Coordinates of C-alpha atoms and ligand atoms in Angstrom, one line a residue:
M1 CA 0.0 0.0 0.0
T2 CA 1.3 3.4 -0.9
M3 CA 1.4 6.0 1.8
M4 CA -0.4 9.3 1.0
P5 CA 1.8 12.4 1.4
A6 CA 0.9 14.4 4.5
G7 CA -0.1 17.5 2.5
E8 CA -2.6 15.5 0.4
M9 CA -4.1 13.9 3.4
L10 CA -4.7 17.2 5.1
T11 CA -6.4 18.5 1.9
Q12 CA -8.7 15.5 1.8
L13 CA -9.5 15.9 5.5
W14 CA -10.4 19.6 5.0
S15 CA -12.6 18.8 2.0
A16 CA -14.4 16.0 4.0
M17 CA -15.0 18.4 6.9
A18 CA -16.3 21.2 4.5
G19 CA -18.6 18.6 3.0
L20 CA -19.9 17.6 6.4
M21 CA -20.5 21.2 7.4
F22 CA -22.3 21.8 4.1
I23 CA -24.6 18.8 4.8
C24 CA -25.3 20.0 8.3
A25 CA -26.2 23.5 7.1
M26 CA -28.5 22.0 4.4
F27 CA -30.1 19.8 7.1
K28 CA -30.7 22.8 9.4
Q29 CA -32.1 24.9 6.6
Y30 CA -34.3 22.5 4.7
V31 CA -35.4 19.8 7.1
P32 CA -38.5 21.0 9.2
F33 CA -37.8 21.8 12.8
D34 CA -39.9 19.0 14.4
V35 CA -38.4 16.4 12.0
Q36 CA -34.9 17.7 13.1
T37 CA -35.9 17.1 16.8
H38 CA -37.1 13.6 16.0
I39 CA -33.9 12.8 14.1
E40 CA -31.8 14.2 17.0
K41 CA -33.7 12.2 19.5
Y42 CA -33.2 8.9 17.6
T43 CA -29.6 9.8 16.9
H44 CA -29.0 10.2 20.7
K45 CA -30.7 6.8 21.3
L46 CA -28.5 5.2 18.7
I47 CA -25.4 6.8 20.1
A48 CA -26.4 5.7 23.6
L49 CA -26.4 2.1 22.3
V50 CA -22.9 2.2 21.0
Y51 CA -21.5 5.0 23.2
P52 CA -21.2 3.7 26.7
Y53 CA -20.5 6.9 28.5
I54 CA -22.7 9.0 30.8
Q55 CA -22.4 12.8 31.1
I56 CA -23.4 15.0 34.0
T57 CA -23.4 18.8 33.8
F58 CA -23.1 21.2 36.6
H59 CA -24.2 24.7 35.8
E60 CA -23.0 27.8 37.5
Y61 CA -26.5 29.1 37.9
S62 CA -29.2 26.5 38.1
T63 CA -32.4 27.3 36.4
D64 CA -34.7 27.1 39.4
G65 CA -32.7 28.8 42.1
W66 CA -31.3 31.1 39.4
F67 CA -30.5 33.8 41.8
E68 CA -27.9 31.9 43.7
R69 CA -24.6 30.7 42.3
S70 CA -24.6 26.9 42.5
K71 CA -22.7 25.6 45.5
A72 CA -21.9 22.4 43.6
Y73 CA -20.3 24.4 40.8
T74 CA -18.2 26.4 43.3
A75 CA -17.1 23.2 45.1
I76 CA -16.1 21.5 41.8
E77 CA -14.2 24.6 40.8
R78 CA -12.2 24.4 43.9
Y79 CA -11.7 20.7 43.7
L80 CA -10.5 20.9 40.1
S81 CA -8.2 23.8 40.9
T82 CA -6.0 21.6 42.9
N83 CA -6.5 18.5 40.8
S84 CA -6.2 20.2 37.4
S85 CA -3.2 22.4 37.8
T86 CA -0.7 19.7 37.0
R87 CA -2.6 18.2 34.1
A88 CA -4.6 20.9 32.2
K89 CA -2.6 22.9 29.7
R90 CA -4.5 26.2 29.8
L91 CA -5.0 27.5 33.3
K92 CA -6.7 30.5 34.8
A93 CA -4.8 32.2 37.7
D94 CA -6.3 33.9 40.7
M95 CA -4.7 35.5 43.8
V96 CA -5.5 33.9 47.1
R97 CA -5.0 34.7 50.7
D98 CA -2.7 37.6 51.6
S99 CA -2.2 38.1 47.8
Q100 CA 0.9 36.0 48.1
S101 CA 0.2 32.9 46.2
L102 CA -1.7 32.1 43.0
I103 CA -4.4 29.6 42.7
L104 CA -4.6 27.9 39.3
S105 CA -7.7 26.5 37.8
M106 CA -8.8 25.0 34.6
D107 CA -9.5 27.5 31.8
D108 CA -12.7 27.6 29.7
H109 CA -13.0 24.7 27.2
E110 CA -10.1 22.8 28.9
E111 CA -10.4 19.2 29.9
I112 CA -8.8 17.0 32.5
I113 CA -8.8 13.4 33.6
D114 CA -9.3 12.6 37.2
E115 CA -8.8 9.3 38.8
F116 CA -10.8 7.8 41.7
R117 CA -10.4 4.3 43.0
G118 CA -8.9 3.2 39.6
I119 CA -11.8 4.8 37.6
K120 CA -11.0 7.4 35.0
L121 CA -13.3 10.4 34.8
K122 CA -13.2 13.3 32.4
W123 CA -14.0 16.8 33.5
A124 CA -14.5 19.6 31.0
S125 CA -15.1 23.2 31.5
R126 CA -17.6 24.7 29.0
K127 CA -19.4 27.9 28.2
T128 CA -22.6 28.1 26.3
T129 CA -24.2 31.1 24.7
P130 CA -27.9 30.7 24.3
N131 CA -28.8 29.5 20.8
R132 CA -30.8 32.6 19.8
Q133 CA -30.7 34.7 16.7
V134 CA -31.0 37.9 18.7
I135 CA -28.5 40.2 20.1
S136 CA -28.6 39.8 23.8
F137 CA -29.8 42.8 25.8
Y138 CA -27.3 42.0 28.5
G139 CA -24.3 41.6 26.2
D140 CA -22.3 38.5 27.0
N141 CA -23.8 38.3 30.4
D142 CA -26.0 35.5 28.9
E143 CA -23.0 33.2 28.7
R144 CA -23.4 30.2 31.0
M145 CA -20.5 28.3 32.5
F146 CA -20.8 24.7 33.3
Y147 CA -18.7 21.7 34.1
K148 CA -19.3 18.4 32.3
L149 CA -18.3 15.1 33.9
T150 CA -18.0 12.1 31.6
F151 CA -17.6 8.5 32.8
H152 CA -18.3 4.9 31.7
R153 CA -21.8 3.8 32.5
R154 CA -20.5 0.7 34.4
H155 CA -19.2 3.2 37.1
R156 CA -22.5 4.9 37.5
D157 CA -23.2 3.8 41.1
I158 CA -19.7 4.6 42.4
V159 CA -19.7 8.0 40.7
T160 CA -23.1 9.1 41.9
N161 CA -22.9 7.6 45.3
T162 CA -19.3 8.1 46.3
Y163 CA -17.2 10.1 43.9
L164 CA -19.5 13.2 43.7
N165 CA -19.7 13.4 47.5
H166 CA -15.9 13.1 47.6
V167 CA -15.6 16.0 45.2
M168 CA -18.1 18.2 47.1
E169 CA -16.4 17.6 50.4
E170 CA -12.9 18.1 49.1
G171 CA -14.0 21.3 47.3
K172 CA -15.5 22.7 50.5
A173 CA -12.4 21.8 52.4
I174 CA -10.1 23.5 49.9
E175 CA -12.3 26.5 50.0
V176 CA -11.9 26.8 53.7
R177 CA -8.1 26.3 53.4
T178 CA -7.5 28.8 50.7
R179 CA -10.3 31.2 51.5
Q180 CA -9.6 34.8 51.0
R181 CA -11.9 36.7 53.3
K182 CA -14.0 39.3 51.5
L183 CA -15.8 42.5 52.3
Y184 CA -19.0 42.7 50.3
T185 CA -21.2 45.7 49.7
N186 CA -24.6 45.6 48.0
N187 CA -25.1 47.1 44.5
K188 CA -28.2 48.9 43.3
S189 CA -30.7 46.6 41.7
E190 CA -30.0 48.1 38.2
Q191 CA -26.8 45.9 38.3
W192 CA -28.7 42.7 39.1
V193 CA -29.5 41.7 35.5
G194 CA -28.0 39.0 33.3
Y195 CA -26.4 35.8 34.3
R196 CA -23.3 37.4 35.8
R197 CA -25.4 39.2 38.3
K198 CA -23.7 41.6 40.6
I199 CA -25.8 41.7 43.6
W200 CA -22.9 42.1 45.9
S201 CA -19.5 43.6 44.9
H202 CA -16.5 42.6 46.9
V203 CA -12.9 43.5 47.8
V204 CA -10.5 41.4 49.7
F205 CA -11.0 42.1 53.4
E206 CA -7.7 43.2 54.9
H207 CA -8.5 45.2 58.0
P208 CA -5.8 44.7 60.6
A209 CA -7.9 45.2 63.7
T210 CA -7.9 42.5 66.3
F211 CA -9.3 42.1 69.7
D212 CA -5.8 42.6 71.1
T213 CA -5.6 46.0 69.5
L214 CA -9.1 47.0 70.5
A215 CA -9.2 49.3 73.4
M216 CA -12.0 48.5 75.9
D217 CA -12.6 47.0 79.3
P218 CA -10.7 43.6 79.2
K219 CA -13.4 41.8 81.0
K220 CA -16.0 42.9 78.5
K221 CA -13.7 42.1 75.7
Q222 CA -13.1 38.6 76.9
E223 CA -16.8 38.1 77.3
I224 CA -17.4 39.0 73.6
V225 CA -14.5 36.8 72.4
N226 CA -15.9 33.9 74.3
D227 CA -19.4 34.5 73.0
L228 CA -18.2 34.6 69.4
I229 CA -16.1 31.4 69.7
T230 CA -18.9 29.6 71.4
F231 CA -21.2 30.6 68.6
T232 CA -18.9 29.3 65.9
K233 CA -18.7 25.9 67.6
S234 CA -22.4 25.5 68.4
K235 CA -23.8 24.0 65.2
D236 CA -25.1 21.0 66.9
Y237 CA -26.4 22.9 69.9
Y238 CA -28.5 25.3 67.6
K239 CA -29.8 22.3 65.8
K240 CA -30.8 20.6 69.0
I241 CA -32.7 23.6 70.3
G242 CA -34.3 24.2 66.9
K243 CA -32.9 27.6 66.3
A244 CA -31.4 29.1 63.2
W245 CA -27.6 29.3 63.6
K246 CA -27.3 33.0 63.9
R247 CA -26.5 35.6 66.5
G248 CA -27.3 39.3 66.6
Y249 CA -25.1 42.0 68.1
L250 CA -26.0 45.6 68.7
L251 CA -23.1 47.9 69.0
F252 CA -24.0 51.3 70.4
G253 CA -22.1 54.3 71.6
P254 CA -20.8 57.8 70.5
P255 CA -18.9 58.2 67.3
G256 CA -15.2 57.2 67.5
T257 CA -15.6 54.6 70.2
G258 CA -14.6 51.7 68.0
K259 CA -17.8 50.1 66.8
S260 CA -16.6 49.6 63.2
T261 CA -13.2 48.5 64.5
M262 CA -14.9 45.9 66.7
I263 CA -16.7 44.5 63.6
A264 CA -13.3 44.1 61.8
A265 CA -11.8 42.5 64.9
M266 CA -14.8 40.1 65.1
A267 CA -14.3 39.1 61.4
N268 CA -10.6 38.5 61.9
L269 CA -11.2 36.5 65.1
I270 CA -13.7 34.0 63.6
E271 CA -12.5 34.3 60.0
Y272 CA -15.8 35.3 58.5
D273 CA -16.6 37.4 55.5
I274 CA -18.3 40.7 56.0
Y275 CA -21.4 41.9 54.2
D276 CA -21.7 45.6 54.6
L277 CA -25.4 46.2 53.9
E278 CA -26.2 49.7 52.8
L279 CA -29.9 49.9 53.4
T280 CA -30.5 53.1 51.6
A281 CA -29.5 51.4 48.3
V282 CA -32.2 48.7 48.8
K283 CA -35.4 49.5 47.1
D284 CA -37.8 47.3 49.0
N285 CA -38.3 44.3 51.2
S286 CA -38.1 41.8 48.4
E287 CA -34.7 43.2 47.3
L288 CA -33.6 42.9 50.9
R289 CA -34.6 39.2 50.8
K290 CA -32.7 38.6 47.6
L291 CA -29.6 40.2 49.1
L292 CA -29.9 37.9 52.1
I293 CA -30.2 34.8 50.1
N294 CA -27.1 35.7 48.3
T295 CA -24.9 36.0 51.3
S296 CA -22.8 32.9 52.1
G297 CA -22.4 31.1 55.4
K298 CA -19.7 32.1 57.8
S299 CA -20.4 35.7 57.3
I300 CA -21.1 38.8 59.4
I301 CA -23.9 41.0 58.0
V302 CA -23.5 44.6 59.1
I303 CA -25.9 47.4 59.0
E304 CA -24.1 50.5 60.2
D305 CA -25.9 53.5 61.7
I306 CA -29.2 51.7 61.6
D307 CA -31.0 54.7 63.0
C308 CA -30.1 56.7 59.9
S309 CA -30.5 54.1 57.2
L310 CA -34.1 53.7 57.5
D311 CA -37.3 55.4 58.6
L312 CA -37.6 53.0 61.5
T313 CA -37.8 55.8 63.9
G314 CA -40.4 57.8 62.0
Q315 CA -40.7 60.5 64.6
R316 CA -37.1 61.4 64.6
K317 CA -36.9 61.6 60.8
K318 CA -40.0 63.8 60.7
K319 CA -38.5 66.2 63.2
E320 CA -35.3 66.4 61.3
K321 CA -37.2 67.1 58.1
E322 CA -39.2 69.8 59.7
K323 CA -36.1 71.3 61.1
A324 CA -34.4 71.3 57.7
E325 CA -37.5 72.8 56.1
K326 CA -37.5 75.6 58.7
K327 CA -33.9 76.2 58.2
D328 CA -34.0 76.3 54.5
G329 CA -37.1 78.3 54.3
D330 CA -38.0 79.3 50.8
K331 CA -34.4 79.0 49.5
A332 CA -34.6 75.2 49.0
N333 CA -33.7 74.1 45.5
P334 CA -36.9 72.5 44.0
I335 CA -34.9 70.0 41.9
E336 CA -32.9 68.8 45.0
E337 CA -36.1 68.6 47.0
E338 CA -37.7 66.5 44.3
K339 CA -34.7 64.2 44.2
K340 CA -34.7 63.8 47.9
K341 CA -38.4 63.0 47.9
K342 CA -37.9 60.4 45.2
D343 CA -35.0 58.8 47.0
A344 CA -37.2 58.5 50.1
E345 CA -40.0 57.0 48.1
D346 CA -37.6 54.5 46.5
S347 CA -36.3 53.2 49.8
K348 CA -39.2 51.2 51.0
V349 CA -37.6 48.8 53.3
T350 CA -39.8 48.6 56.3
L351 CA -39.3 47.7 59.9
S352 CA -41.3 44.5 59.4
G353 CA -39.2 43.7 56.4
L354 CA -36.1 44.1 58.4
L355 CA -37.4 42.0 61.2
N356 CA -38.2 39.3 58.7
F357 CA -34.7 39.6 57.4
I358 CA -33.3 39.1 60.9
D359 CA -35.4 36.3 62.1
G360 CA -37.8 35.2 59.4
L361 CA -37.7 31.9 57.6
W362 CA -35.1 33.3 55.2
S363 CA -32.6 34.0 57.8
A364 CA -31.9 30.3 58.3
C365 CA -30.8 29.5 54.8
G366 CA -27.2 29.1 54.1
G367 CA -25.3 28.4 57.3
E368 CA -24.0 30.4 60.3
R369 CA -24.4 34.1 60.3
I370 CA -23.8 37.0 62.6
I371 CA -25.8 40.1 62.2
V372 CA -24.4 43.4 63.6
F373 CA -26.2 46.7 63.9
T374 CA -24.4 49.8 65.0
T375 CA -26.0 53.0 66.2
N376 CA -25.1 56.2 68.0
Y377 CA -28.5 56.5 69.5
V378 CA -29.7 53.3 70.9
E379 CA -32.6 54.9 72.7
K380 CA -34.1 56.0 69.4
L381 CA -34.4 52.6 67.9
D382 CA -37.7 50.7 67.9
P383 CA -37.7 48.3 70.8
A384 CA -39.0 45.5 68.5
L385 CA -35.8 45.7 66.5
I386 CA -33.5 45.3 69.4
R387 CA -35.3 43.0 71.7
R388 CA -33.3 40.0 73.0
G389 CA -33.5 37.0 70.6
R390 CA -33.2 39.4 67.7
M391 CA -30.2 41.3 68.9
D392 CA -28.9 38.8 71.3
K393 CA -26.1 40.8 72.7
H394 CA -26.1 44.6 73.3
I395 CA -22.6 46.0 73.6
E396 CA -22.0 49.5 74.7
M397 CA -18.9 51.1 73.3
S398 CA -18.1 54.0 75.6
Y399 CA -15.6 56.7 76.2
C400 CA -12.0 55.8 76.9
S401 CA -11.4 54.2 80.3
F402 CA -7.9 53.9 81.8
E403 CA -7.9 50.2 80.9
A404 CA -8.7 51.0 77.3
F405 CA -6.0 53.7 77.4
K406 CA -3.4 51.1 78.5
V407 CA -4.2 49.0 75.4
L408 CA -3.7 52.0 73.2
A409 CA -0.5 53.0 74.9
R410 CA 0.8 49.5 74.4
N411 CA -0.2 49.5 70.7
Y412 CA 0.8 52.9 69.7
L413 CA 3.9 53.5 71.9
D414 CA 4.9 50.1 73.2
L415 CA 4.5 51.3 76.7
E416 CA 3.4 49.2 79.6
S417 CA 3.8 51.9 82.2
H418 CA 5.0 55.4 82.6
D419 CA 5.2 58.1 85.3
S420 CA 2.3 60.1 83.7
F421 CA -0.1 57.1 83.7
E422 CA -1.6 58.1 87.1
T423 CA -2.2 61.7 85.9
I424 CA -3.8 60.3 82.8
R425 CA -6.0 58.0 84.8
G426 CA -7.3 61.0 86.8
L427 CA -7.9 63.0 83.6
L428 CA -9.8 60.1 81.9
E429 CA -12.0 59.5 84.9
E430 CA -13.0 63.1 85.0
N431 CA -13.4 63.7 81.3
K432 CA -15.2 62.0 78.4
I433 CA -12.8 61.4 75.6
T434 CA -13.3 58.9 72.8
P435 CA -10.7 56.1 72.1
A436 CA -10.4 57.7 68.6
D437 CA -9.2 61.0 70.1
V438 CA -6.8 59.2 72.5
A439 CA -5.4 57.2 69.6
E440 CA -5.0 60.2 67.4
N441 CA -3.0 62.0 70.2
L442 CA -0.9 59.0 71.0
M443 CA 0.3 58.6 67.4
P444 CA 3.7 60.2 66.8
K445 CA 3.3 63.0 64.2
S446 CA 7.0 63.0 63.3
S447 CA 10.1 60.9 63.7
E448 CA 11.2 63.2 66.5
E449 CA 8.2 62.7 68.7
D450 CA 8.9 60.0 71.3
A451 CA 6.6 58.4 73.9
D452 CA 7.0 61.3 76.4
T453 CA 6.0 63.9 73.9
C454 CA 3.0 61.8 72.7
L455 CA 1.8 61.4 76.3
K456 CA 2.2 65.1 76.9
N457 CA 0.2 65.8 73.8
L458 CA -2.5 63.6 75.1
M459 CA -2.7 65.3 78.5
E460 CA -2.8 68.7 76.8
A461 CA -5.5 67.5 74.5
I462 CA -7.6 66.2 77.4
E463 CA -7.1 69.6 79.2
R464 CA -8.1 71.4 76.1
L465 CA -11.2 69.2 75.8
K466 CA -12.0 69.8 79.4
E467 CA -11.8 73.6 78.8
E468 CA -13.9 73.3 75.7
A469 CA -16.5 71.2 77.6
R470 CA -16.5 73.8 80.4
L471 CA -17.1 76.6 77.9
K472 CA -19.8 74.7 76.2
A473 CA -21.5 73.9 79.4
E474 CA -21.4 77.6 80.4
E475 CA -22.8 78.6 77.1
E476 CA -25.5 76.0 77.4
E477 CA -26.3 77.3 80.9
K478 CA -26.4 80.8 79.6
A479 CA -28.7 79.9 76.7
K480 CA -30.9 78.0 79.1
A481 CA -31.1 81.0 81.5
E482 CA -31.9 83.3 78.6
E483 CA -34.6 80.9 77.4
E484 CA -36.1 80.7 80.9
E485 CA -36.0 84.5 81.2
E486 CA -37.8 84.9 77.9
R487 CA -40.3 82.3 78.9
L488 CA -41.0 84.1 82.1
K489 CA -41.3 87.4 80.3
A490 CA -43.7 86.0 77.8
E491 CA -45.7 84.5 80.6
K492 CA -45.8 87.8 82.4
E493 CA -47.0 89.6 79.2
K494 CA -49.6 87.0 78.6
K495 CA -50.8 87.4 82.2
K496 CA -50.9 91.2 81.8
E497 CA -52.8 90.9 78.5
K498 CA -55.3 88.6 80.1
E499 CA -55.8 91.0 83.0
Q500 CA -56.2 93.9 80.7
K501 CA -58.7 91.9 78.6
S502 CA -60.7 90.9 81.6
A503 CA -60.7 94.5 83.0
E504 CA -62.0 95.7 79.6
E505 CA -64.7 93.0 79.6
E506 CA -65.7 94.0 83.1
K507 CA -65.9 97.6 82.1
E508 CA -68.0 96.7 79.1
K509 CA -70.3 94.7 81.2
K510 CA -70.8 97.5 83.6
T511 CA -71.6 100.1 80.9
S512 CA -74.1 97.8 79.3
V513 CA -75.9 97.2 82.7
A514 CA -76.0 101.0 83.2
E515 CA -77.5 101.4 79.7
V516 CA -80.1 98.8 80.4
K517 CA -81.0 100.6 83.6
E518 CA -81.2 103.9 81.9
N519 CA -83.4 102.5 79.1
G520 CA -85.6 100.9 81.7
E521 CA -86.1 104.2 83.4
I522 CA -87.0 105.8 80.1
T523 CA -89.6 103.2 79.3
Ligands
ATP601 N1 -11.9 51.0 71.1 C1 -10.9 51.3 70.2 N2 -9.8 50.6 70.1 C2 -8.9 50.9 69.2 N3 -9.0 51.9 68.3 C3 -10.1 52.6 68.3 C4 -11.1 52.4 69.3 N4 -12.1 53.3 69.0 C5 -11.7 54.0 68.0 N5 -10.5 53.7 67.6 C6 -9.7 54.3 66.5 O1 -10.5 55.4 66.0 C7 -10.9 55.2 64.7 C8 -12.4 55.4 64.6 O2 -13.1 54.3 65.2 P1 -14.3 53.6 64.6 O3 -14.5 53.9 63.2 O4 -14.3 52.2 65.0 O5 -15.5 54.3 65.4 P2 -17.0 54.1 65.4 O6 -17.5 53.8 66.7 O7 -17.4 53.1 64.3 O8 -17.5 55.5 64.9 P3 -18.9 55.9 64.2 O9 -20.0 55.8 65.1 O10 -18.6 57.3 63.8 O11 -19.0 55.0 63.0 C9 -10.4 53.9 64.3 O12 -9.7 54.0 63.1 C10 -9.5 53.4 65.4 O13 -8.2 53.5 65.0
MG602 MG1 -18.4 53.2 62.4

């Protein structure tokens, strides 16, 4: 037999392929659609007879729970990332933890062979674009990613019963190991369209705060740490008592007392993600619910300044509005006003919606969660929102105590003790100063400033604050006295007016009686 030259062989192959494609095109064009479907069905059956392989697909977004990224897909992605990196030829690279190492995973349209108990299984990463003759409104957002697993049908049982479980478990374990903690924030609903929905955007969470660097009463701090750690280990306990595995914390206190810092420290302690929920960007309760469904387990959901985000405290908002109206008078810009009004109308998250979010049926889906609210005005919140069971732990973050100061001195100046500590203790006991102010003063402002200078700065700052507070108190006192004086004056005038009025009335009465008498005499 004579060997065909390579070039000729290639030409023949090309022409055969072109012929096949032509036949396919003709088939699609001229054979009616339902006949095509029938032919396809029987072809599949025929292939199944001779082709002994089974295929399973795992889509990134399943069709029923379409809002949620499939957990199976994520687990497979992780599993294949460790198993594929040595075998696949085209890889995708992503940064992981601390941005120090890369994680490699299989690229789109790449295939790998995995081995399990001597069985060979083929994994392929695929992408489909819907077979439609229209230009997608959402651009290439309609692309769907999926993994396809192919294996021999004689291994069906072992794959479906054992192998897939093994992949899921491994995938989850890898995820925990390589997890890069994230800080999420919610997007406006306009960005929720398409298959690559962006309900939450995230950045890598890298806040350095820890409970060691957090300045507060050590006893209280320990209590919170214990509470958190107990929570993370209590899966079975929560199951036993029939409660969703979640815990609510309410952090309250004046600005600059470390509420946000505490949340970062919490996330760092228990290694949870943070979802920073901006309620003003949420249109209504159903959006709120969607946001919640799309949070993962092991996460802290934070609503900062809950008193400001929502008209939960109707009265306060109204008062503020009235005040603003009075202040602005007629000068208010009508366009601005209109916009504000529209914003207010748009934000229709209600108290009951929020309560449902915290402890409704939805709150139990997806694993352990911590919900944290922060506020500067705890007394203005609706009691329903913060009752125990909803917000399980109320933590007051208050002005800097001496114990808290010692933590800051250790952090900022590496000082355990100093001659001026006693003076500072006295100053802190007498004055209300926030940890943020103390921290600011303890931080060296130039390379020449040493610990002594920083402590001196702090003492001076407290003295200054003391003086400011005294002046403010004096002014307030004065204003109060003036107000009282004016009130008294107004009262006096009112009394006088009343007296005058009654005197006039008396006089009128008398004259009319006299007139009657006079008239009587005449008649
Ligand atoms: N208890 C604290 N321990 C350590 N640092 C603190 C503490 N409180 C405040 N700070 C410092 O002050 C800064 C402001 O604190 P933070 O943002 O946590 O205050 P906050 O209570 O959240 O205030 P706001 O009510 O205005 O949101 C932080 O960057 C932190 O460095
Ligand atoms: Mg804050």
